[in-house]
PDB file of C-alpha atoms and ligand atoms in Angstrom:
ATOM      1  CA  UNK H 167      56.181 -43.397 -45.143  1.00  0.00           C
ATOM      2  CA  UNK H 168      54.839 -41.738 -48.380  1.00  0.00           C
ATOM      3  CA  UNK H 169      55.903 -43.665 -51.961  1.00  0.00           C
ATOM      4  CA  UNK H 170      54.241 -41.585 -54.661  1.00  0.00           C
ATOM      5  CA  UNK H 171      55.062 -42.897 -58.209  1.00  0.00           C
ATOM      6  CA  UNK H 172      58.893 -41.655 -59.003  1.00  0.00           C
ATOM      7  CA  UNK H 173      57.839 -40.220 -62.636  1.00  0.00           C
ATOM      8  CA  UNK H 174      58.986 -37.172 -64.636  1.00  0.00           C
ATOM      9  CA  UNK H 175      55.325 -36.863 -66.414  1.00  0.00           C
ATOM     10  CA  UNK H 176      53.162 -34.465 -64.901  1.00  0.00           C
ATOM     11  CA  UNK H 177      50.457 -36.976 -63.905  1.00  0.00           C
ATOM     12  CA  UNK H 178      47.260 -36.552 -61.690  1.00  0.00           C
ATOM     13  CA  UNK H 179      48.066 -35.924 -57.744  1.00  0.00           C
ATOM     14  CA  UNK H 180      46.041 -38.837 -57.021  1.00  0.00           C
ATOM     15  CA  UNK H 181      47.799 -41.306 -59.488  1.00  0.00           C
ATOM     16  CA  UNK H 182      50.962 -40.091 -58.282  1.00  0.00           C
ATOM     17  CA  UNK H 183      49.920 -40.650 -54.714  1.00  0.00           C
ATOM     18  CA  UNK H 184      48.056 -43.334 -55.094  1.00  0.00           C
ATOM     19  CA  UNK H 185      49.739 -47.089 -53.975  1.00  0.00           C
ATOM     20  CA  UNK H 186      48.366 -49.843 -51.686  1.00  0.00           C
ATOM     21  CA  UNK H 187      49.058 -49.377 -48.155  1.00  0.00           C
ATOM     22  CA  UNK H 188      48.337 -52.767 -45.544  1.00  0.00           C
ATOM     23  CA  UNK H 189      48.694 -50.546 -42.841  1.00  0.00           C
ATOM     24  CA  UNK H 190      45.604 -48.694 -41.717  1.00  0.00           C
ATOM     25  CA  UNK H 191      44.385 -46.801 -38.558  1.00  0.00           C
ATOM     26  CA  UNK H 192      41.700 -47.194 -36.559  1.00  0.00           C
ATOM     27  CA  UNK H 193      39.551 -44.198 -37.790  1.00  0.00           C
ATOM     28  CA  UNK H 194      35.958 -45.253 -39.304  1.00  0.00           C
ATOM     29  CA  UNK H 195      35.077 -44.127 -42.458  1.00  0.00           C
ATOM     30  CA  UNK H 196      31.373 -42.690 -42.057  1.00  0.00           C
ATOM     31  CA  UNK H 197      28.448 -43.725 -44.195  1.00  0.00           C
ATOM     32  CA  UNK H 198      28.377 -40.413 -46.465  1.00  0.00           C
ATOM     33  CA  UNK H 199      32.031 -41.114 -47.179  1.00  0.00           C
ATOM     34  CA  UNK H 200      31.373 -44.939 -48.050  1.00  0.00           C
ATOM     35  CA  UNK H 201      28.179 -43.503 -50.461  1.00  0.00           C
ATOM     36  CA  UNK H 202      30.221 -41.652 -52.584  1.00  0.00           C
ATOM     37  CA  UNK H 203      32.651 -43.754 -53.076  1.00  0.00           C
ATOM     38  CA  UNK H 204      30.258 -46.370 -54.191  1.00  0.00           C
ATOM     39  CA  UNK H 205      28.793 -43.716 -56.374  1.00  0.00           C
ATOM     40  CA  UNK H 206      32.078 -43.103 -58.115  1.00  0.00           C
ATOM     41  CA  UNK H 207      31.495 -46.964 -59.197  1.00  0.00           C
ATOM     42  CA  UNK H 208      28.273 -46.362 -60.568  1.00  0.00           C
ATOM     43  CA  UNK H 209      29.079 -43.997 -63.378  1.00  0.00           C
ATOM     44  CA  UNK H 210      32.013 -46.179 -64.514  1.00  0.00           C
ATOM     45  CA  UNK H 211      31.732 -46.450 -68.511  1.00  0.00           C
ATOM     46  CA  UNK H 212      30.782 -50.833 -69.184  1.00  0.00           C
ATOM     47  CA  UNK H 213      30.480 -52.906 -72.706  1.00  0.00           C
ATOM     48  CA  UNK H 214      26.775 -51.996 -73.509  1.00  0.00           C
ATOM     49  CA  UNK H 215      26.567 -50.037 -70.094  1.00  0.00           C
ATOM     50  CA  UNK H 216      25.611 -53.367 -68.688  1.00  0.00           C
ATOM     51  CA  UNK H 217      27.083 -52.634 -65.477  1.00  0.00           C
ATOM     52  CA  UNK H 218      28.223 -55.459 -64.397  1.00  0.00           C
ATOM     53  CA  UNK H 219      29.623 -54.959 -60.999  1.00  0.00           C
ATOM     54  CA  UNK H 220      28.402 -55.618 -57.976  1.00  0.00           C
ATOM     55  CA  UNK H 221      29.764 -55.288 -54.127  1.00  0.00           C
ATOM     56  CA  UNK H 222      29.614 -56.693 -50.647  1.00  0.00           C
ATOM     57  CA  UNK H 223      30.590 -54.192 -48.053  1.00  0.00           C
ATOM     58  CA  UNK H 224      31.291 -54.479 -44.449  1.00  0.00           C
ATOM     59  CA  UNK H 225      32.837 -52.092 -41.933  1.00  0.00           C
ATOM     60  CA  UNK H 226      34.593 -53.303 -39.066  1.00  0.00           C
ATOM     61  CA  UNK H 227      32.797 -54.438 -35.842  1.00  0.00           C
ATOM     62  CA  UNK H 228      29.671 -55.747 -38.425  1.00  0.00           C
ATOM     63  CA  UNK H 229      28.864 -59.161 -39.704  1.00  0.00           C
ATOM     64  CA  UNK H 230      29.600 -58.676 -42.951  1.00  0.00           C
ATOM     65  CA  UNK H 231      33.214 -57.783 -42.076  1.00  0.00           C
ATOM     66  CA  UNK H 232      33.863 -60.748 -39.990  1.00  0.00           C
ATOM     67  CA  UNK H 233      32.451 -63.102 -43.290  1.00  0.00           C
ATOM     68  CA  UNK H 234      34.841 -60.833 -45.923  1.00  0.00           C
ATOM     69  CA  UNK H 235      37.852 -61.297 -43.560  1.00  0.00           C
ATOM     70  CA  UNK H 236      37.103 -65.290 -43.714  1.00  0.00           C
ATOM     71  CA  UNK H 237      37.010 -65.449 -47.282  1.00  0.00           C
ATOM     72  CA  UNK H 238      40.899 -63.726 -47.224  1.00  0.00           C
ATOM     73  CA  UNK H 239      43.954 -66.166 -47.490  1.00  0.00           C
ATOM     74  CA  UNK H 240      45.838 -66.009 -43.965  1.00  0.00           C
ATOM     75  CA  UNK H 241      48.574 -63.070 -45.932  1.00  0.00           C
ATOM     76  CA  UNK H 242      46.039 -61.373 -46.114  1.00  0.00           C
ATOM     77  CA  UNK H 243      44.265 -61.707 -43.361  1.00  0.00           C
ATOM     78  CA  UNK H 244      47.473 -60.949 -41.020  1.00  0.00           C
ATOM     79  CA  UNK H 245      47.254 -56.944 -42.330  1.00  0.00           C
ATOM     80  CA  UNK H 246      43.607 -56.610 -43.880  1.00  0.00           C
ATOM     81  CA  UNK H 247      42.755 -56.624 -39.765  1.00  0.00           C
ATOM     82  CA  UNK H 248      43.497 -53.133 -39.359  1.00  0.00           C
ATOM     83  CA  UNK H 249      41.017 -51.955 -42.200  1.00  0.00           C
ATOM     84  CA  UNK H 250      37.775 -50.202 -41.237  1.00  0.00           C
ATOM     85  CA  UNK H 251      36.191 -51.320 -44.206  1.00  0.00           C
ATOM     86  CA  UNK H 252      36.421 -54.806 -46.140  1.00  0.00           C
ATOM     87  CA  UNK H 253      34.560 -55.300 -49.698  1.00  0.00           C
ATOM     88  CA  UNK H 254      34.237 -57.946 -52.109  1.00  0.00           C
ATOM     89  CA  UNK H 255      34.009 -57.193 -56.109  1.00  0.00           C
ATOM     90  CA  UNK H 256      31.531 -59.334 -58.093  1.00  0.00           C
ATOM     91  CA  UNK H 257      30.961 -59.461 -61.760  1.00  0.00           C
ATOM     92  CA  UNK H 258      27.687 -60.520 -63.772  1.00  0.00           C
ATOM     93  CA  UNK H 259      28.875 -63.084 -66.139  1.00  0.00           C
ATOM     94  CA  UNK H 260      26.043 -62.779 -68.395  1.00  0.00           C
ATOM     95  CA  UNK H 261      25.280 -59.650 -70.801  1.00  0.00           C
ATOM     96  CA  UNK H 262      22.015 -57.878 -69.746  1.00  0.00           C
ATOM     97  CA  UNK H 263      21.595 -56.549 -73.178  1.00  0.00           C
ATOM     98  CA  UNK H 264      21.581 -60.305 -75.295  1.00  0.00           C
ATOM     99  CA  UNK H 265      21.614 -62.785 -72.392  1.00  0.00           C
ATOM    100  CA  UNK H 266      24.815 -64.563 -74.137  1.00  0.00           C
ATOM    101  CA  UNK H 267      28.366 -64.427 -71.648  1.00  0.00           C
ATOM    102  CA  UNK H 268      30.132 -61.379 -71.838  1.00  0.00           C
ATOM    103  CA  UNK H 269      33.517 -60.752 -72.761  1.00  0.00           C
ATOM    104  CA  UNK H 270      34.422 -57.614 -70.648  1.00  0.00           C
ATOM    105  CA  UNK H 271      32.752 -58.268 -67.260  1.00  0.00           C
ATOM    106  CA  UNK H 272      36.047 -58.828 -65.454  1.00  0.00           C
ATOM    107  CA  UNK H 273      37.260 -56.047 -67.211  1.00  0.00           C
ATOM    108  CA  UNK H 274      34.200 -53.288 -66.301  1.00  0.00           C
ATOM    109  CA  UNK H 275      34.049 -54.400 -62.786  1.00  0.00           C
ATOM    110  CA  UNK H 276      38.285 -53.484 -62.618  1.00  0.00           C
ATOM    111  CA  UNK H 277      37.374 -50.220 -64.198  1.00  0.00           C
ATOM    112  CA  UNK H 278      34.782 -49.636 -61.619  1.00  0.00           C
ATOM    113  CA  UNK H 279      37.391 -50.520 -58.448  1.00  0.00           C
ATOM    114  CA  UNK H 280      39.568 -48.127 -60.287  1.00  0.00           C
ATOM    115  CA  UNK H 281      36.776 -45.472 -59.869  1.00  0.00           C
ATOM    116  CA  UNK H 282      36.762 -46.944 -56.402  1.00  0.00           C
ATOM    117  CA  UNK H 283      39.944 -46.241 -55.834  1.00  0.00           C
ATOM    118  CA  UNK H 284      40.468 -42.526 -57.506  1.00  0.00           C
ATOM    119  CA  UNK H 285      37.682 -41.589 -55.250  1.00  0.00           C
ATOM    120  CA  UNK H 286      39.234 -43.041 -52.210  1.00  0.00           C
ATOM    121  CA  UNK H 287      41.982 -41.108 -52.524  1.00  0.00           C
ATOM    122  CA  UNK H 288      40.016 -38.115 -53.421  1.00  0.00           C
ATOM    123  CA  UNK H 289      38.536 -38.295 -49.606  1.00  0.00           C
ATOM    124  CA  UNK H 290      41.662 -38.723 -48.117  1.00  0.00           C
ATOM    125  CA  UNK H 291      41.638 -42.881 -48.158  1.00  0.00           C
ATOM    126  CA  UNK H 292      43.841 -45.502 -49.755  1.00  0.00           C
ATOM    127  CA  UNK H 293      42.155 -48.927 -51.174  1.00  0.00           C
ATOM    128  CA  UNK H 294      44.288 -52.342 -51.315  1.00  0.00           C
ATOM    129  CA  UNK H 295      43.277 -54.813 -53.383  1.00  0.00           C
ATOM    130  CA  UNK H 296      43.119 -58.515 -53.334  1.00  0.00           C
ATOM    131  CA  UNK H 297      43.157 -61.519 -54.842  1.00  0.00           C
ATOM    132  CA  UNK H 298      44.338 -63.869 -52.240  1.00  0.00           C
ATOM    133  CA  UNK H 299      40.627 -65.232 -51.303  1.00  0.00           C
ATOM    134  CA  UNK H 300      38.643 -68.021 -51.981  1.00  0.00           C
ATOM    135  CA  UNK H 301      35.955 -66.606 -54.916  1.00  0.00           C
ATOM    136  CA  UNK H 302      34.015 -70.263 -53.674  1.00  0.00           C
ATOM    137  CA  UNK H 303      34.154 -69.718 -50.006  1.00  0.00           C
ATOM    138  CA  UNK H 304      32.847 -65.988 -50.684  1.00  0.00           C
ATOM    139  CA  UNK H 305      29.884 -67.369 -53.323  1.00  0.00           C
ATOM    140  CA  UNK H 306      28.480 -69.880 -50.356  1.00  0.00           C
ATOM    141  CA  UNK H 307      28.972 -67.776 -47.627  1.00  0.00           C
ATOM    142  CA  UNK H 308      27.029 -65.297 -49.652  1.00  0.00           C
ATOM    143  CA  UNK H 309      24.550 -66.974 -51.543  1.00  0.00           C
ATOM    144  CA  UNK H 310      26.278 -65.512 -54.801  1.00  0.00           C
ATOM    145  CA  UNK H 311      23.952 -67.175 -57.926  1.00  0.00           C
ATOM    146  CA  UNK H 312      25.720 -69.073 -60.433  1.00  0.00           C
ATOM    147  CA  UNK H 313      25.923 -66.345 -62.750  1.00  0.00           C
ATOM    148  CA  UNK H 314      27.641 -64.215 -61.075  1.00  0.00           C
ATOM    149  CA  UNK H 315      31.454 -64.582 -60.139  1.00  0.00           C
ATOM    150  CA  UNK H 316      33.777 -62.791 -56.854  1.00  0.00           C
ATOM    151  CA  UNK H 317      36.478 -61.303 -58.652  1.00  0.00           C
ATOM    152  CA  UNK H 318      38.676 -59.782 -55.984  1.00  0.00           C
ATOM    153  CA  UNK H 319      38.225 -58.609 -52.004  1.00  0.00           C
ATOM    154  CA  UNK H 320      39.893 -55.054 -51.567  1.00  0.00           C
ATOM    155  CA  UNK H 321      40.525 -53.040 -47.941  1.00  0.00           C
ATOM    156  CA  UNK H 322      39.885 -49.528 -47.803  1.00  0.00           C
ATOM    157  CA  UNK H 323      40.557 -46.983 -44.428  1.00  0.00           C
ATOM    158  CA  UNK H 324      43.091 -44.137 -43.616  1.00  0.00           C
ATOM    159  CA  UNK H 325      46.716 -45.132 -44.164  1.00  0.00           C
ATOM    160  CA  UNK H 326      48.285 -46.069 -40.920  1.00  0.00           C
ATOM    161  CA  UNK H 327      51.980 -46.494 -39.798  1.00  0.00           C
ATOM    162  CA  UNK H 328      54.211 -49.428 -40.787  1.00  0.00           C
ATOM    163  CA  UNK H 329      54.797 -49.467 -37.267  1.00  0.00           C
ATOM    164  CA  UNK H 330      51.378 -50.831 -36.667  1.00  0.00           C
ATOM    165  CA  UNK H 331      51.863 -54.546 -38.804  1.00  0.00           C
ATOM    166  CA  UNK H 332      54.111 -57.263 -38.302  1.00  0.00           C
ATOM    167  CA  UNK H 333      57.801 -57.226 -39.364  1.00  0.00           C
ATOM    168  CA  UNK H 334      57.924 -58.217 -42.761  1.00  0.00           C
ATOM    169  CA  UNK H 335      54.838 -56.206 -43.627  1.00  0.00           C
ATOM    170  CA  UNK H 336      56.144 -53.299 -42.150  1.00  0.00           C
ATOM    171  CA  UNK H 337      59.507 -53.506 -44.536  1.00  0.00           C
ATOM    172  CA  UNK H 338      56.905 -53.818 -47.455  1.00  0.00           C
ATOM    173  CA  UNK H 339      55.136 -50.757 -46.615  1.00  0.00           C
ATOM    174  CA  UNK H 340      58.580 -48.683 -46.887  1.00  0.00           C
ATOM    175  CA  UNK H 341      59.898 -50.894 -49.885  1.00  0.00           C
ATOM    176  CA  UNK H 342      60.209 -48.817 -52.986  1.00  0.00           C
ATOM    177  CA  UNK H 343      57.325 -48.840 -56.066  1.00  0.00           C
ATOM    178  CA  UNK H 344      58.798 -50.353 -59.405  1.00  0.00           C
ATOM    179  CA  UNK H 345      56.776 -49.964 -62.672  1.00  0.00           C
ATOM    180  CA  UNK H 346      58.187 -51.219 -66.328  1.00  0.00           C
ATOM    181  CA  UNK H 347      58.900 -47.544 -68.367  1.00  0.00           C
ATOM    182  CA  UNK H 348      55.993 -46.816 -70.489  1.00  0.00           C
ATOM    183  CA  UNK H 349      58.111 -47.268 -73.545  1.00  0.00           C
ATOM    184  CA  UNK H 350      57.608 -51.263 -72.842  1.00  0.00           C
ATOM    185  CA  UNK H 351      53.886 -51.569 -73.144  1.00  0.00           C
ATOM    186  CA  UNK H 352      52.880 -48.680 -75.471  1.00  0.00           C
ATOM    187  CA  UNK H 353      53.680 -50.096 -79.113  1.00  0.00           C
ATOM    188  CA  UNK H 354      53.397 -48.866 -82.819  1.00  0.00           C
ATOM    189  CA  UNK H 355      53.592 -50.654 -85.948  1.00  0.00           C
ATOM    190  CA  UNK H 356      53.667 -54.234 -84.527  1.00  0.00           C
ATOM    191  CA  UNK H 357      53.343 -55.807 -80.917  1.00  0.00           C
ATOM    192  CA  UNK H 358      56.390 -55.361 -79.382  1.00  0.00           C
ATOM    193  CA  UNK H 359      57.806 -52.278 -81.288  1.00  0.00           C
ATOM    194  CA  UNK H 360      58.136 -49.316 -78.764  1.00  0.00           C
ATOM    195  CA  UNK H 361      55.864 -46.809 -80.110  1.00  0.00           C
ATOM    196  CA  UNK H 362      57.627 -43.239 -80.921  1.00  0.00           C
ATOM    197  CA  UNK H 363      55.728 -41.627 -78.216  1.00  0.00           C
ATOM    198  CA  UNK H 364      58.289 -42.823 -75.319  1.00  0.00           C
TER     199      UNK H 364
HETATM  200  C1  FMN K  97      43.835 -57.575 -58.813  1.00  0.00           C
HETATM  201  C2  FMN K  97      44.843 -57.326 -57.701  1.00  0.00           C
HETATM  202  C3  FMN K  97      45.108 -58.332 -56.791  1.00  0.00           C
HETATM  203  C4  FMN K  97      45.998 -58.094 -55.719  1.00  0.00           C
HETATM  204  N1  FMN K  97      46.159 -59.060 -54.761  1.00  0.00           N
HETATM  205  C5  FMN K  97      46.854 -58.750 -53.633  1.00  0.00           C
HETATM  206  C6  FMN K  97      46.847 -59.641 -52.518  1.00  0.00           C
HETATM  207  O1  FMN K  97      46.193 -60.699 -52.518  1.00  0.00           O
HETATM  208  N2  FMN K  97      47.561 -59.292 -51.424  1.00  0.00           N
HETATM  209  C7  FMN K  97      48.281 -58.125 -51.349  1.00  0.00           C
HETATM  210  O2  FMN K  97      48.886 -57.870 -50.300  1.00  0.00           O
HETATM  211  N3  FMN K  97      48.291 -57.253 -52.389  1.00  0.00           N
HETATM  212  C8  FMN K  97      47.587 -57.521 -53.523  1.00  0.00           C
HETATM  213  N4  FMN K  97      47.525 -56.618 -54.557  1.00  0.00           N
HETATM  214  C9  FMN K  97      48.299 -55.355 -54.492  1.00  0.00           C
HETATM  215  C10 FMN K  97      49.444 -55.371 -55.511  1.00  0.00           C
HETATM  216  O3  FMN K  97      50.474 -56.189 -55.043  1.00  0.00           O
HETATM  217  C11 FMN K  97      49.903 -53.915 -55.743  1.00  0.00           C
HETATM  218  O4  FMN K  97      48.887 -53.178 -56.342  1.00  0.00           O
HETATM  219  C12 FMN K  97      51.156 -53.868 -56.632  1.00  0.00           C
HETATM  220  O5  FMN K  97      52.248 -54.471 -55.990  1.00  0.00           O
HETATM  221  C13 FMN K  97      51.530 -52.452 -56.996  1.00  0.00           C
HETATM  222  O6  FMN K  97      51.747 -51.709 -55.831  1.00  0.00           O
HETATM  223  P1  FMN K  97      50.963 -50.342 -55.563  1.00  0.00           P
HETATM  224  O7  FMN K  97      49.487 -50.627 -55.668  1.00  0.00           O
HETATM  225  O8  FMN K  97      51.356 -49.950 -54.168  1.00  0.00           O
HETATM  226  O9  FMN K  97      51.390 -49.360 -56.608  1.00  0.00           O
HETATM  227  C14 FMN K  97      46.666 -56.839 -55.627  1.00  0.00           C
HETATM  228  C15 FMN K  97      46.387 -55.840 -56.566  1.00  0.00           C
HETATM  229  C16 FMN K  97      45.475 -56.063 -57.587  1.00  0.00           C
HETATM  230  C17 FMN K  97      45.162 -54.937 -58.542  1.00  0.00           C
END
């Protein structure tokens, strides 16, 4: 049931471990739990520590749930089900610091779901991301102001057996992970040119 990366670098337990489960159990995650793992977000490093993100979090059995869940794409929907807790990632378009659009919004708002996630999987949880859901249906269900965009939803809980999702999910959960080798992103000299480091 476990897929930890397959590498032969001696990387972080959690990174190793880490993947994105559809699967979940029915076990709550408690409030305490929740607060630190929204407090990992907090001190992620942002362009002019403006901060940017923002999230809408609901726990199964709650209204806010129920409204995240109809804002998924029916894929998603079929597995997300099983997850205790259901949140939605938003990003400040606009620079507190000068007022003018920022470039890196999307960008701080991923590192701070990464944060998310390390810390999830520091308590014992596993976070799945999303992008199957409609950013419009979530800004009017929500009242999200103009300036502010839904980036992605993402599912976090204990990681449950395939067992418990439909067929083709349950092959997916035991599918193997695939990753390019390092040596085809990490460059020197010129784009493209593998640097000597891999
Ligand atoms: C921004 C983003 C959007 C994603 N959207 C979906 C999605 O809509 N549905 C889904 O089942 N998985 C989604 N995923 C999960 C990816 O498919 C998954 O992270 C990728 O296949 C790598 O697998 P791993 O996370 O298990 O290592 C998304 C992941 C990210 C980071």
């Amino acid at each position: 049931m476990d897929k930890p990366a397959k590498t032969n670098f001696d990387i972080h337990p959690l990174l190793k471990e880490r993947w994105s489960p559809r699967s979940f159990t029915g076990q709550m995650v408690d409030k305490e739990t929740l607060q630190r793992i929204f407090e990992a977000a907090r001190w992620t490093p942002s362009s002019s520590n403006d901060q940017p993100w923002r999230f809408i979090v609901g726990t199964k059995g709650d209204k806010t749930w129920d409204m995240i869940m109809e804002t998924l794409v029916e894929f998603n929907q079929k597995w997300a089900k099983l997850a205790p807790v259901l949140a939605l990632s938003i990003g400040k378009k606009i620079s507190d610091k000068n007022g003018r659009p920022s470039r890196t919004f999307i960008y701080d708002v991923g590192q701070s779901v990464a944060h998310i996630t390390f810390q999830a999987m520091h308590e014992g949880l596993f976070v799945h991301q999303m992008g199957g859901f409609s950013a419009q249906k979530a800004a009017e269900i929500f009242n999200i102001p103009e300036d502010y965009q839904a980036i992605t939803a993402f599912a976090i809980g204990h990681k449950g057996s395939p067992d418990l999702l439909e067929e083709n999910f349950a092959e997916m959960e035991k599918s193997e992970r695939e990753r390019h080798p390092a040596g085809d992103f990490v460059f020197s000299k010129s784009f493209g040119n593998t640097s000597d480091l891999f």
